[in-house]
mmCIF file of C-alpha atoms and ligand atoms in Angstrom:
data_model
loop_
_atom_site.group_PDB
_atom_site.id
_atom_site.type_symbol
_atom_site.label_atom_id
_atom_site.label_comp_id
_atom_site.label_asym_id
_atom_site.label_seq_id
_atom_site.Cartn_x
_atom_site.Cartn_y
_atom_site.Cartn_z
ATOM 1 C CA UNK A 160 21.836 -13.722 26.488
ATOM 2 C CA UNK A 161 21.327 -16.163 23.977
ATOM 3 C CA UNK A 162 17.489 -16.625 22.911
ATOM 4 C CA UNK A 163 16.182 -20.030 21.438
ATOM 5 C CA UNK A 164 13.232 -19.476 18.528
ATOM 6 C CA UNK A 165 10.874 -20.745 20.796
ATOM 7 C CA UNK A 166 12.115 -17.914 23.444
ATOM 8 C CA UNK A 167 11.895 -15.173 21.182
ATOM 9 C CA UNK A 168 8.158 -15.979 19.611
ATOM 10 C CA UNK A 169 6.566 -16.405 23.155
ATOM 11 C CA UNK A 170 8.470 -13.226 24.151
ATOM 12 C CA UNK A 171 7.636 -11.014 21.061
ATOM 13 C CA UNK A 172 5.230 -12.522 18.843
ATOM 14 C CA UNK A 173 2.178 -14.132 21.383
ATOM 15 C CA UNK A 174 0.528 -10.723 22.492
ATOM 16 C CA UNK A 175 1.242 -8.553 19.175
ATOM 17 C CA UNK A 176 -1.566 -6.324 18.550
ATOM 18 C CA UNK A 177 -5.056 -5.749 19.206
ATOM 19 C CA UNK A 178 -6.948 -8.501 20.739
ATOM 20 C CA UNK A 179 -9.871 -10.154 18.935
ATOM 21 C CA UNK A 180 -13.199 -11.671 20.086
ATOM 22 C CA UNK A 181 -12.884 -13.469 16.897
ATOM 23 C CA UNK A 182 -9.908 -15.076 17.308
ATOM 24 C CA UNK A 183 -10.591 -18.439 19.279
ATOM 25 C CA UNK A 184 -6.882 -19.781 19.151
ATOM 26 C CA UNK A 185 -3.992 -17.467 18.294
ATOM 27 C CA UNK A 186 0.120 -17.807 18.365
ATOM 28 C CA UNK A 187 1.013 -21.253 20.436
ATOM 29 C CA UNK A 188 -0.928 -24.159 18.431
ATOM 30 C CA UNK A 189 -0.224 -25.844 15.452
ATOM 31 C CA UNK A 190 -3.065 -23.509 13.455
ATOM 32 C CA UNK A 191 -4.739 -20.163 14.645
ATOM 33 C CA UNK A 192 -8.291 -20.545 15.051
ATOM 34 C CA UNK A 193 -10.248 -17.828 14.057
ATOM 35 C CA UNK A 194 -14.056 -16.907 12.970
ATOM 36 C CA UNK A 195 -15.683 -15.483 10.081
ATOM 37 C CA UNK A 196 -18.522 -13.710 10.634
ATOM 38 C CA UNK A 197 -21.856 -15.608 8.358
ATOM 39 C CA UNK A 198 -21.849 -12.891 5.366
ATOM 40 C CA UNK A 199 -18.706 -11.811 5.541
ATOM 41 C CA UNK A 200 -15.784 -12.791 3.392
ATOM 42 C CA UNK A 201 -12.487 -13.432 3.866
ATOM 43 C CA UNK A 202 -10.196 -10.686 1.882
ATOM 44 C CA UNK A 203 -6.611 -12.582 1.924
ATOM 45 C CA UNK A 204 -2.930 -11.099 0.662
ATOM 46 C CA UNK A 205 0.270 -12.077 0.878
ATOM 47 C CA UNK A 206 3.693 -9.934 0.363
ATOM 48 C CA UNK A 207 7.309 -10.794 0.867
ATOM 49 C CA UNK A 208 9.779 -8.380 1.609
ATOM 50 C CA UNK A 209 13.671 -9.793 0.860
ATOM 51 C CA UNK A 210 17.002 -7.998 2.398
ATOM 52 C CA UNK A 211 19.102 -6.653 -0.898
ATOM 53 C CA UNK A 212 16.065 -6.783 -2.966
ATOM 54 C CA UNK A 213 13.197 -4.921 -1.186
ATOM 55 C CA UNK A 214 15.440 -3.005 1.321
ATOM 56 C CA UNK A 215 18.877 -2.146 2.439
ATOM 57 C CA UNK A 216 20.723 -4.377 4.917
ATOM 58 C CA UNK A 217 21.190 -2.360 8.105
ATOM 59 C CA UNK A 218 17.331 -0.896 7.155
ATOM 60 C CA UNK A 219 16.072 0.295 10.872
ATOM 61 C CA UNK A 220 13.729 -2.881 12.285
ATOM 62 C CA UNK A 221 11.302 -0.673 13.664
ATOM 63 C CA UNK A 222 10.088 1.280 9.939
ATOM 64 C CA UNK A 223 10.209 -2.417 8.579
ATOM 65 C CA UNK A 224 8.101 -4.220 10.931
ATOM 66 C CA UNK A 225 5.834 -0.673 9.985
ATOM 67 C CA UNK A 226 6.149 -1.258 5.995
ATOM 68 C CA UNK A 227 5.817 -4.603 6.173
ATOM 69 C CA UNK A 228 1.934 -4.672 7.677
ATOM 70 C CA UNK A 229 1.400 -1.132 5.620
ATOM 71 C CA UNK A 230 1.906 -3.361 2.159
ATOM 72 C CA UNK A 231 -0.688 -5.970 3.433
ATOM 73 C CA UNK A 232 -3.029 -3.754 5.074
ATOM 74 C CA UNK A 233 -2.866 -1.099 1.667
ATOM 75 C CA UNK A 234 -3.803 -4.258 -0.320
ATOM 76 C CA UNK A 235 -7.026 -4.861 2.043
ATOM 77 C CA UNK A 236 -7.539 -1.455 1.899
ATOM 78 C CA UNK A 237 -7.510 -1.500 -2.175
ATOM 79 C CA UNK A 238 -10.636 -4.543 -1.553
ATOM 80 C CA UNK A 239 -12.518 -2.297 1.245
ATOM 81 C CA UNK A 240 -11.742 -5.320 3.651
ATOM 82 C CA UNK A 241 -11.640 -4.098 7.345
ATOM 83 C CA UNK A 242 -8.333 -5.479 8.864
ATOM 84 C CA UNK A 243 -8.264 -8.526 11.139
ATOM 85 C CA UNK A 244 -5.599 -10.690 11.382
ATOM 86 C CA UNK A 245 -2.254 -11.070 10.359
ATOM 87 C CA UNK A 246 0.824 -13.913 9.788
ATOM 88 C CA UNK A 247 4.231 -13.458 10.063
ATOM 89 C CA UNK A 248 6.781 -15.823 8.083
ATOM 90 C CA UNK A 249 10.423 -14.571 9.314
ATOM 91 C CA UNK A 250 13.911 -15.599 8.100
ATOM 92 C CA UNK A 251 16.818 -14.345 10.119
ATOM 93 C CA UNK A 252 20.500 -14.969 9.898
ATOM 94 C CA UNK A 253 20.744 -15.435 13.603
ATOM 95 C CA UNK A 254 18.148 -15.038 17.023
ATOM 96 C CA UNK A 255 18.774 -11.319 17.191
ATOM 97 C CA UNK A 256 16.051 -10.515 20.263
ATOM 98 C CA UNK A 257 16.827 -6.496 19.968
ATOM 99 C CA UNK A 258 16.159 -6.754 15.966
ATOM 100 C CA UNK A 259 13.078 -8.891 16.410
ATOM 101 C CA UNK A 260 12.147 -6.162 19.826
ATOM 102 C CA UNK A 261 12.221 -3.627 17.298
ATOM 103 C CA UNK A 262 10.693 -4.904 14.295
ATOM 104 C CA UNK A 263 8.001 -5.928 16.321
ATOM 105 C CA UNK A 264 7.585 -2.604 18.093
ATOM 106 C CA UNK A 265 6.694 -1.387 14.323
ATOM 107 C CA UNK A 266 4.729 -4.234 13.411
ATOM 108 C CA UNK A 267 2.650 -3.801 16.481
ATOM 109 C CA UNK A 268 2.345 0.086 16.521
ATOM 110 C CA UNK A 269 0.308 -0.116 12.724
ATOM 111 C CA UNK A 270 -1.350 -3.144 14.208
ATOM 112 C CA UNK A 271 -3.184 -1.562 17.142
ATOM 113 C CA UNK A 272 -4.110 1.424 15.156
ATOM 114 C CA UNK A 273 -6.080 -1.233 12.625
ATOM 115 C CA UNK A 274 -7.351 -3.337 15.575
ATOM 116 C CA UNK A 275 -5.504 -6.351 14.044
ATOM 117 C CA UNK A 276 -4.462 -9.879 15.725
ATOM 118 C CA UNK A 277 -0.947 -11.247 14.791
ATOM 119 C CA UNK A 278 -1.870 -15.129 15.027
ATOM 120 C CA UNK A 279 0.563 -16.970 13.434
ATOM 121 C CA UNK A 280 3.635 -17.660 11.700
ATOM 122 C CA UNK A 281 6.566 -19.528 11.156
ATOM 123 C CA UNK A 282 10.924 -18.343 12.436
ATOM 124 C CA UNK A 283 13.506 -19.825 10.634
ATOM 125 C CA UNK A 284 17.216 -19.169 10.186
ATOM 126 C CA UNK A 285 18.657 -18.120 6.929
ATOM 127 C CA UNK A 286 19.152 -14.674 4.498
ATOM 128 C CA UNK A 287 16.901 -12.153 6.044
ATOM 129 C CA UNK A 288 13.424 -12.132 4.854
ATOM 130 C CA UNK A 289 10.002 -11.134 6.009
ATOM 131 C CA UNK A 290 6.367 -12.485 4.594
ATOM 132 C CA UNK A 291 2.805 -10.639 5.918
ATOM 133 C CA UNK A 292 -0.167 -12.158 5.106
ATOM 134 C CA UNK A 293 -3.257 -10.118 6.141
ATOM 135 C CA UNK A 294 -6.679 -11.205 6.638
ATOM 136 C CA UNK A 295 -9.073 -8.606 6.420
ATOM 137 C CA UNK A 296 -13.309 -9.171 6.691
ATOM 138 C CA UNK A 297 -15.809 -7.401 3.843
ATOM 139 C CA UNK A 298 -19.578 -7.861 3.343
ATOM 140 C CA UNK A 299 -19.834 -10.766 0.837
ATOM 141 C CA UNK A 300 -20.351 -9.326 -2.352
ATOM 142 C CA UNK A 301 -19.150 -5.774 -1.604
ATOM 143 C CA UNK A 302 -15.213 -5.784 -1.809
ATOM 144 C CA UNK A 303 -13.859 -3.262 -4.364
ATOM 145 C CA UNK A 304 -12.420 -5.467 -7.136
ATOM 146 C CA UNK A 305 -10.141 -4.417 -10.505
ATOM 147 C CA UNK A 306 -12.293 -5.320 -13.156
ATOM 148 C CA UNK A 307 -15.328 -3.165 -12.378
ATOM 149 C CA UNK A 308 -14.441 -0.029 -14.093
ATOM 150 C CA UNK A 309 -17.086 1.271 -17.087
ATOM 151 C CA UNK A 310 -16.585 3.981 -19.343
ATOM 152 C CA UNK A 311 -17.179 7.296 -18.508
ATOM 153 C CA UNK A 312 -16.350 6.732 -14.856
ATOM 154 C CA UNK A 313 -13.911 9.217 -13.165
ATOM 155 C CA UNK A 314 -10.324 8.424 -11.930
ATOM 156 C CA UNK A 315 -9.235 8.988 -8.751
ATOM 157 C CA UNK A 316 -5.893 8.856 -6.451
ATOM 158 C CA UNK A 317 -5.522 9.483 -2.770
ATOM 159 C CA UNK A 318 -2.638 11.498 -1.610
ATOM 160 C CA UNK A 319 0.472 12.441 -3.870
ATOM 161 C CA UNK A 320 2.400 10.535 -6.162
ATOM 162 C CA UNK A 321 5.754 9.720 -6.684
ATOM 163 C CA UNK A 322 7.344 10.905 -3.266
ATOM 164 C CA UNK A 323 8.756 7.063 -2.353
ATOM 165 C CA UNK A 324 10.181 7.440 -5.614
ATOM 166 C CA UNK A 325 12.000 10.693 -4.899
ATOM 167 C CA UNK A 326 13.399 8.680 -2.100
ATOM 168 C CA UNK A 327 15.023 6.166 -3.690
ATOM 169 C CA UNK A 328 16.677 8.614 -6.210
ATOM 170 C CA UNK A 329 17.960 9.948 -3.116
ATOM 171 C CA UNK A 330 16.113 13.507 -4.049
ATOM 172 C CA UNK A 331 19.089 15.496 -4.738
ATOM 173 C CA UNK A 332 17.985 18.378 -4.977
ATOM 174 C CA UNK A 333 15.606 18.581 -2.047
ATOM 175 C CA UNK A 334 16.259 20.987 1.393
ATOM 176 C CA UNK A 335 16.266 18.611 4.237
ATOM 177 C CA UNK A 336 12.678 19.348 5.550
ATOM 178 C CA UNK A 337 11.759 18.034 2.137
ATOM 179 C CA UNK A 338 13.996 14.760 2.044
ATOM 180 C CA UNK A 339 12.855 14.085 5.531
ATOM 181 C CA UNK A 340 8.797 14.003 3.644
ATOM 182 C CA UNK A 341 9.905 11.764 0.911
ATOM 183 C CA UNK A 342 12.204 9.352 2.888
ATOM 184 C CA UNK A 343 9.236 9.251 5.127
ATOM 185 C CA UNK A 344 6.738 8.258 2.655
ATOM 186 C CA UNK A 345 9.300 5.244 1.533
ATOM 187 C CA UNK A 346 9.583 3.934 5.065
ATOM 188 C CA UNK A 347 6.825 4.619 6.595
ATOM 189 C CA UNK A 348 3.826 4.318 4.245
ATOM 190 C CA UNK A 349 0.205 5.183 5.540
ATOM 191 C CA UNK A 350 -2.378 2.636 4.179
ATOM 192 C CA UNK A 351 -5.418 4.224 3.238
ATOM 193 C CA UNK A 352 -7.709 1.623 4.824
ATOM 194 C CA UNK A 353 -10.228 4.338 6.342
ATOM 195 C CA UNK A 354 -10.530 5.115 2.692
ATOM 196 C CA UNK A 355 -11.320 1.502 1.487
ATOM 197 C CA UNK A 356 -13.623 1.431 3.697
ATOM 198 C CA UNK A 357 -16.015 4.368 2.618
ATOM 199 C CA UNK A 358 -15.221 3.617 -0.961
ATOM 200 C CA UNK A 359 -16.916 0.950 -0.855
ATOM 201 C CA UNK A 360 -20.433 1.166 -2.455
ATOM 202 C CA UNK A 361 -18.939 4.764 -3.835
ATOM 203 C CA UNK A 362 -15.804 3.443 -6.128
ATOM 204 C CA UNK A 363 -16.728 0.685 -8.581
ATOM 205 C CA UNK A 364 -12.950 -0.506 -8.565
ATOM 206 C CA UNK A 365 -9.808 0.005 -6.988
ATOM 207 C CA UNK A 366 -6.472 -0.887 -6.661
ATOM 208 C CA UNK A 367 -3.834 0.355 -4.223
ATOM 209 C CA UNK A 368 -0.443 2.084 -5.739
ATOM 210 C CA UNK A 369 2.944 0.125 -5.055
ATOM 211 C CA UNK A 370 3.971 -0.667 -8.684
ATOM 212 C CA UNK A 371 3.495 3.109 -10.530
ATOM 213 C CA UNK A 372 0.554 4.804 -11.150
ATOM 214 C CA UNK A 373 0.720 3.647 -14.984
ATOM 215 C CA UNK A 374 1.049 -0.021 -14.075
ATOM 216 C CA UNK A 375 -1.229 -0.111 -11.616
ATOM 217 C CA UNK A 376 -4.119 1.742 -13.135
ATOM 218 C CA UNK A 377 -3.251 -0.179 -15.785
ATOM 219 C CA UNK A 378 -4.280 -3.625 -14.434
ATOM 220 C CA UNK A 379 -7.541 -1.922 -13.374
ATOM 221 C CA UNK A 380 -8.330 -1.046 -17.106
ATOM 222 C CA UNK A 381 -7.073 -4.503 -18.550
ATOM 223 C CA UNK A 382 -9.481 -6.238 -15.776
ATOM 224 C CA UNK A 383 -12.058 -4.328 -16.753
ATOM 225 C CA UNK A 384 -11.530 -4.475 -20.970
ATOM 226 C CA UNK A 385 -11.676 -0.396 -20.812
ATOM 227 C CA UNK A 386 -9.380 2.276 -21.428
ATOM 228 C CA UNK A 387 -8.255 5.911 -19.773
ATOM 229 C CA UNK A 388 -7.236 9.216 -20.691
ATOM 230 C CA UNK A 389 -5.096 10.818 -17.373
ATOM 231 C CA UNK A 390 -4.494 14.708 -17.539
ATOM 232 C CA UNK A 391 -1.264 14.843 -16.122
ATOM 233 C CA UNK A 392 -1.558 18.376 -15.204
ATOM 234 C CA UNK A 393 -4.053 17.159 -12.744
ATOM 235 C CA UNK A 394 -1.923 14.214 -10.803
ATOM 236 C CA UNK A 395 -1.413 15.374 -7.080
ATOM 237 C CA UNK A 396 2.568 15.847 -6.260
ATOM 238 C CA UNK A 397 4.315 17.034 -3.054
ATOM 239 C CA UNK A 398 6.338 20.153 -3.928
ATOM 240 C CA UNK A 399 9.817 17.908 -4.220
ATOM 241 C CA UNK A 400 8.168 16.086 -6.524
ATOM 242 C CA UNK A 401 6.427 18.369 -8.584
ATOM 243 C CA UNK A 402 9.857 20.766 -8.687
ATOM 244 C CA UNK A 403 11.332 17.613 -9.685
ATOM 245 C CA UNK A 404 8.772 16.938 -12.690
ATOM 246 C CA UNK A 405 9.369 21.028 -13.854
ATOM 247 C CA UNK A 406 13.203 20.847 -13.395
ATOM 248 C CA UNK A 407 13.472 17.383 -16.069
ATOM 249 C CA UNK A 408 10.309 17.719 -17.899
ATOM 250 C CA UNK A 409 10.231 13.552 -17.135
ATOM 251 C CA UNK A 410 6.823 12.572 -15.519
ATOM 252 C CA UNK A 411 8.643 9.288 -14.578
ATOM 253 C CA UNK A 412 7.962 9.387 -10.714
ATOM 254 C CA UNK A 413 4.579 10.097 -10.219
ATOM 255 C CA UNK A 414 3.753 7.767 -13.287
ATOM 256 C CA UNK A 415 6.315 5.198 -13.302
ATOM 257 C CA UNK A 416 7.486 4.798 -9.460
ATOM 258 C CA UNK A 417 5.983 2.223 -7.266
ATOM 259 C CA UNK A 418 6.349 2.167 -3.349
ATOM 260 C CA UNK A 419 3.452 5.186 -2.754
ATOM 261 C CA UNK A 420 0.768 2.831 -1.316
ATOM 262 C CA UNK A 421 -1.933 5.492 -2.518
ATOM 263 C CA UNK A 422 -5.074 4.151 -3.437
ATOM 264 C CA UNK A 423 -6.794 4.889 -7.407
ATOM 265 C CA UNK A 424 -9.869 4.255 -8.151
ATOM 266 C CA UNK A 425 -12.648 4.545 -11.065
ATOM 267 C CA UNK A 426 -16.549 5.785 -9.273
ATOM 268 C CA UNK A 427 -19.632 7.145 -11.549
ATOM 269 C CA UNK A 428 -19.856 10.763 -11.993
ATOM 270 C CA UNK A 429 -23.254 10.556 -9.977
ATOM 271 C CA UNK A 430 -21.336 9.741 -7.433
ATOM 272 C CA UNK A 431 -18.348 12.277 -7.257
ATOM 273 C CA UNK A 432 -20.554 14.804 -4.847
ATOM 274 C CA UNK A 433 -20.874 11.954 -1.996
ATOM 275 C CA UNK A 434 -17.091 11.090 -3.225
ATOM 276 C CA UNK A 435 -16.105 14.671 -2.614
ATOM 277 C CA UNK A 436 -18.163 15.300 0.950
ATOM 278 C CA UNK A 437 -16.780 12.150 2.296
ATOM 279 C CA UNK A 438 -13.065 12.721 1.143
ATOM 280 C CA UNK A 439 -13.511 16.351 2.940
ATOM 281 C CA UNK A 440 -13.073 14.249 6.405
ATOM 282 C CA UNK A 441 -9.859 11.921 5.045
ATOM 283 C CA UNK A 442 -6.359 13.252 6.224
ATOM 284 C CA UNK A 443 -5.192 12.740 2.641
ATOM 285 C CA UNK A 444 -5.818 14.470 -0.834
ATOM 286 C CA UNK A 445 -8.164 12.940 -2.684
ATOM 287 C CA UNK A 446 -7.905 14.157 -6.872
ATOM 288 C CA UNK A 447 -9.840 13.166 -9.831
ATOM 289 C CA UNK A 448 -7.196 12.507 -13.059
ATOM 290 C CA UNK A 449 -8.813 11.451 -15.697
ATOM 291 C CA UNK A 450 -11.605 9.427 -17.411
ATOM 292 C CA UNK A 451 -12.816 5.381 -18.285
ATOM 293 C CA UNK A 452 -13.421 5.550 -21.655
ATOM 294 C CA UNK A 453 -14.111 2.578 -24.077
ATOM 295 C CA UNK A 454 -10.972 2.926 -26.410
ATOM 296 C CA UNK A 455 -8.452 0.385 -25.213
ATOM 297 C CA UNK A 456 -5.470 2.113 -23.514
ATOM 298 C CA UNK A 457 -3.865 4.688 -21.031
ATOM 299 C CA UNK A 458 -3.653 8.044 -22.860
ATOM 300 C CA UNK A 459 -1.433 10.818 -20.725
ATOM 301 C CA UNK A 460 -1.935 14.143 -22.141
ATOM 302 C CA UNK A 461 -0.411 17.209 -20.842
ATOM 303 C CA UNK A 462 -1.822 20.577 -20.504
ATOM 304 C CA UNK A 463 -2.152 21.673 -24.084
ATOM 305 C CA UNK A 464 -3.677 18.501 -24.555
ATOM 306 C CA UNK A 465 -0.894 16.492 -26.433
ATOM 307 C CA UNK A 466 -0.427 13.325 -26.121
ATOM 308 C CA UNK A 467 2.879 12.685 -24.003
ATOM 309 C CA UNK A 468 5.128 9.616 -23.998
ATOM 310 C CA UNK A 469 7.353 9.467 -20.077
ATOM 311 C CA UNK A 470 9.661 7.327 -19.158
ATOM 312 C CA UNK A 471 10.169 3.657 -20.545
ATOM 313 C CA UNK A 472 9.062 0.980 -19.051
ATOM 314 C CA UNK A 473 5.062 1.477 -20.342
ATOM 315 C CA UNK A 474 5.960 1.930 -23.622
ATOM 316 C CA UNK A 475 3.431 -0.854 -24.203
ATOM 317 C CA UNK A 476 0.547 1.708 -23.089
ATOM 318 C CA UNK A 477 -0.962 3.260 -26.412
ATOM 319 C CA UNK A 478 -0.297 7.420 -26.513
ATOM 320 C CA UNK A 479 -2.528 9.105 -28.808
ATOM 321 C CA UNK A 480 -1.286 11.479 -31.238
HETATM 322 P P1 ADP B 1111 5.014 -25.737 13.808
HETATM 323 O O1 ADP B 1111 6.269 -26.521 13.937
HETATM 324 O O2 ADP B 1111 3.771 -26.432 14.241
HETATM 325 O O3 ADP B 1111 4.891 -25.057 12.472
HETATM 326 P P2 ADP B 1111 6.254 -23.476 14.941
HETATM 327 O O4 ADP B 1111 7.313 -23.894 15.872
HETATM 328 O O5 ADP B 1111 6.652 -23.021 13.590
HETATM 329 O O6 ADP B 1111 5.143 -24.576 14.895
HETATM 330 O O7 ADP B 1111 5.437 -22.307 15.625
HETATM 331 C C1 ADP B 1111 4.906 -22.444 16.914
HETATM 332 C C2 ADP B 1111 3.831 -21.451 17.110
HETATM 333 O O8 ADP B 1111 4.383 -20.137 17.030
HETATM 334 C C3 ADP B 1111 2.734 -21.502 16.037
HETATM 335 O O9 ADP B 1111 1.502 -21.191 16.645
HETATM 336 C C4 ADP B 1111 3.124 -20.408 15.075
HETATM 337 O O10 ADP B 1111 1.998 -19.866 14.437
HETATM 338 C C5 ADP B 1111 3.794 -19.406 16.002
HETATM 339 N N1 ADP B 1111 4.840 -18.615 15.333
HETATM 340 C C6 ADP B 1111 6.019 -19.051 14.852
HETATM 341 N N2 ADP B 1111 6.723 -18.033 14.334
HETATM 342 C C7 ADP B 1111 5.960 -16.945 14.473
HETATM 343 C C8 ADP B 1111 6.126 -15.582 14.109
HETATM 344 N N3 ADP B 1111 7.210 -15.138 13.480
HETATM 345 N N4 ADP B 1111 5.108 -14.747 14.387
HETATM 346 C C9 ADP B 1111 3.998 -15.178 15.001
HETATM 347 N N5 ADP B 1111 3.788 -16.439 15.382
HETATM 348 C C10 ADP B 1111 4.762 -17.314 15.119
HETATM 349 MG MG1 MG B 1112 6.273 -23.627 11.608
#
C-alpha cells in the first residue's frame, strides 16, 4: 500500500522510545516542547549520516537506525550528559514503510535502553540521508569538556581500539567468529554513556573515539594547550586486531581508524584508584595509555621506548627521537 509522509511519521515516528515526564509536547506540533530541569544544562549534538559516504546502499535499516542514535548518544556520553531526547531529520528516495519499520525498530531498541524521547523531526524525499540530534541533561557546570586536561594526568580508553577499522578493511585474515566481532563493532557500536556518567567528577576531560585515537586525543590536547606521550604497547586491541598490528608492524588501526565510539579520557593520578574500582563494574575494558605532559605534542613510543612514526595521515603530530 502506498504510505503518504504524514502516514508513515504518525505510524512510526509518534511513540518511538521511552516516554518522558519532561517532555510536555512531542512528535505532532510545529515544535516539541520539552523541560529543562533549573541547574541542569542542555548537552546538544548533531551528526549526519549520508548513503555512499557514511554507509553502503543496501546497509540493513535496522543496524542504521542503531548507529545512527549510538553516534549522538557516544557524543553525550563523551560530555557526561544523561540522554533525553532525540530529532530525526530523514531523506528518502521514496515512502518505503518496511525501510522506515526497520530503521525505526533500531532507532527505538538503543532508545529505550537510554530512556530517550524521539520528539521531532523533519521527512523529505531525496538521496538517502539520516541526521540525529541528541539532547542529553548534565549538572550545570559538571559536563566533561576537551580542554581540561593538565600535565601529569593519566590517559585513558574504554574498550579496544581499532576493531570498526578491521571491518572496513574487510579483515582478511580473520576466522569468521572473529569477522563477525569486528563487523559488529562497525554496525552496531555500544555508546559508553554509563561511563560518561561516572566519569564525571573522576575524568577532567573527555572525548569519545569516532575519528582515530590520534585525532581524537589529539583535539583533547590542542583544547587543553598540553601534550602526551601514549605507550603503544599498552593500547587495548581485540585479538584480530592486535594479530593484525604483529602481522604488518603498522599501528594504523587502533591509532588512525575512526568508527570505535570508545571513550578517552585524561583524570589525576589521585584519582586512578576510584577510576579503577568503578571501571571494575563497566562491561568494557577500561586501560590507562599514556601521560599529559607539558611539551606540546602526541609522542607514540613502542616498547623499547623509541619513538615510532604509523601510518600517514598525523604526520603533523611531533614523534620524538
Ligand atoms: P512542519 O511542516 O511544521 O515542519 P512536518 O510536517 O515537517 O511539520 O512535521 C510534522 C510533525 O512530525 C512535527 O512535529 C515533526 O517534528 C514530526 N516529524 C516529522 N518527521 C519526523 C521524523 N522523521 N521523526 C520524528 N518526527 C518527525
Ligand atoms: Mg518539517
Amino acid at each position: 500500500m502506498a504510505w503518504s509522509e504524514f502516514d508513515l511519521i504518525a505510524r512510526f515516528c509518534a511513540d518511538l522510545g521511552s516516554p518522558r515526564a519532561d517532555v510536555a509536547l512531542g512528535v505532532g506540533d510545529d515544535c516539541a516542547l520539552l523541560r529543562v530541569p533549573t541547574g541542569m544544562e542542555l548537552a546538544v549534538s548533531i551528526d549526519t549520516l549520508v548513503e555512499g559516504v557514511h554507509f553502503l546502499p543496501g546497509t540493513d535499516p535496522q543496524g542504521l537506525g542503531h548507529k545512527a542514535l549510538a553516534v549522538g548518544l557516544s557524543d553525550l556520553a563523551a560530555m557526561g550528559a544523561e540522554p533525553a531526547w532525540a530529532t530525526l531529520a530523514l531523506t528518502l528516495p521514496q515512502a518505503d514503510a518496511a525501510w522506515l519499520e526497520a530503521f525505526c525498530r533500531g532507532f527505538a531498541a538503543l532508545a529505550e535502553r537510554h530512556g530517550l524521547r524521539l520528539v521531532g523531526g523533519d521527512t523529505t524525499r531525496g538521496p538517502r540521508s539520516v541526521s540525529v540530534q541528541v539532547h542529553g541533561l548534565v549538572a550545570a557546570g559538571t559536563a566533561l569538556r576537551r580542554d581540561g586536561a593538565r600535565s601529569g594526568d593519566l590517559i585513558f580508553v574504554t574498550g579496544t581500539l581499532g576493531d570498526a577499522g578491521l571491518a572496513l578493511a574487510g579483515a582478511p585474515d580473520a576466522d569468521l567468529a572473529q569477522r563477525r566481532f569486528v563487523q559488529q563493532r562497525l554496525d552496531r557500536p555500544t555508546p559508553r554513556v554509563a561511563q560518561g556518567r561516572q566519569l564525571r567528577g573522576l575524568a577532567r576531560a573527555a572525548i569519545d573515539v569516532s575519528d582515530g585515537l590520534v585525532a581524537d586525543l589529539g583535539h583533547v590536547l590542542e583544547a587543553s594547550g598540553v601534550g602526551a606521550t601514549v605507550q603503544l604497547e599498552r593500547l587495548p586491541l581485540s585479538d584480530p586486531v592486535r594479530a593484525q598490528v604483529t602481522r604488518s608492524g603498522d599501528w594504523s588501526l587502533p591509532l588512525a581508524a575512526g568508527d570505535d565510539y570508545e571513550l578517552c579520557f585524561v583524570a589525576a593520578p589521585a584519582q586512578r584508584a576510584a577510576l579503577e574500582a568503578a571501571a571494575r563494574a563497566w562491561d568494557c575494558r577500561c586501560t590507562c595509555i599514556g601521560t599529559v605532559e607539558t611539551a606540546l605534542g602526541l609522542r607514540l613510543l613502542d616498547r623499547h621506548g623509541a619513538a615510532t612514526r604509523s601510518a600517514a595521515g598525523f604526520d603533523h603530530f611531533a614523534v620524538s627521537g
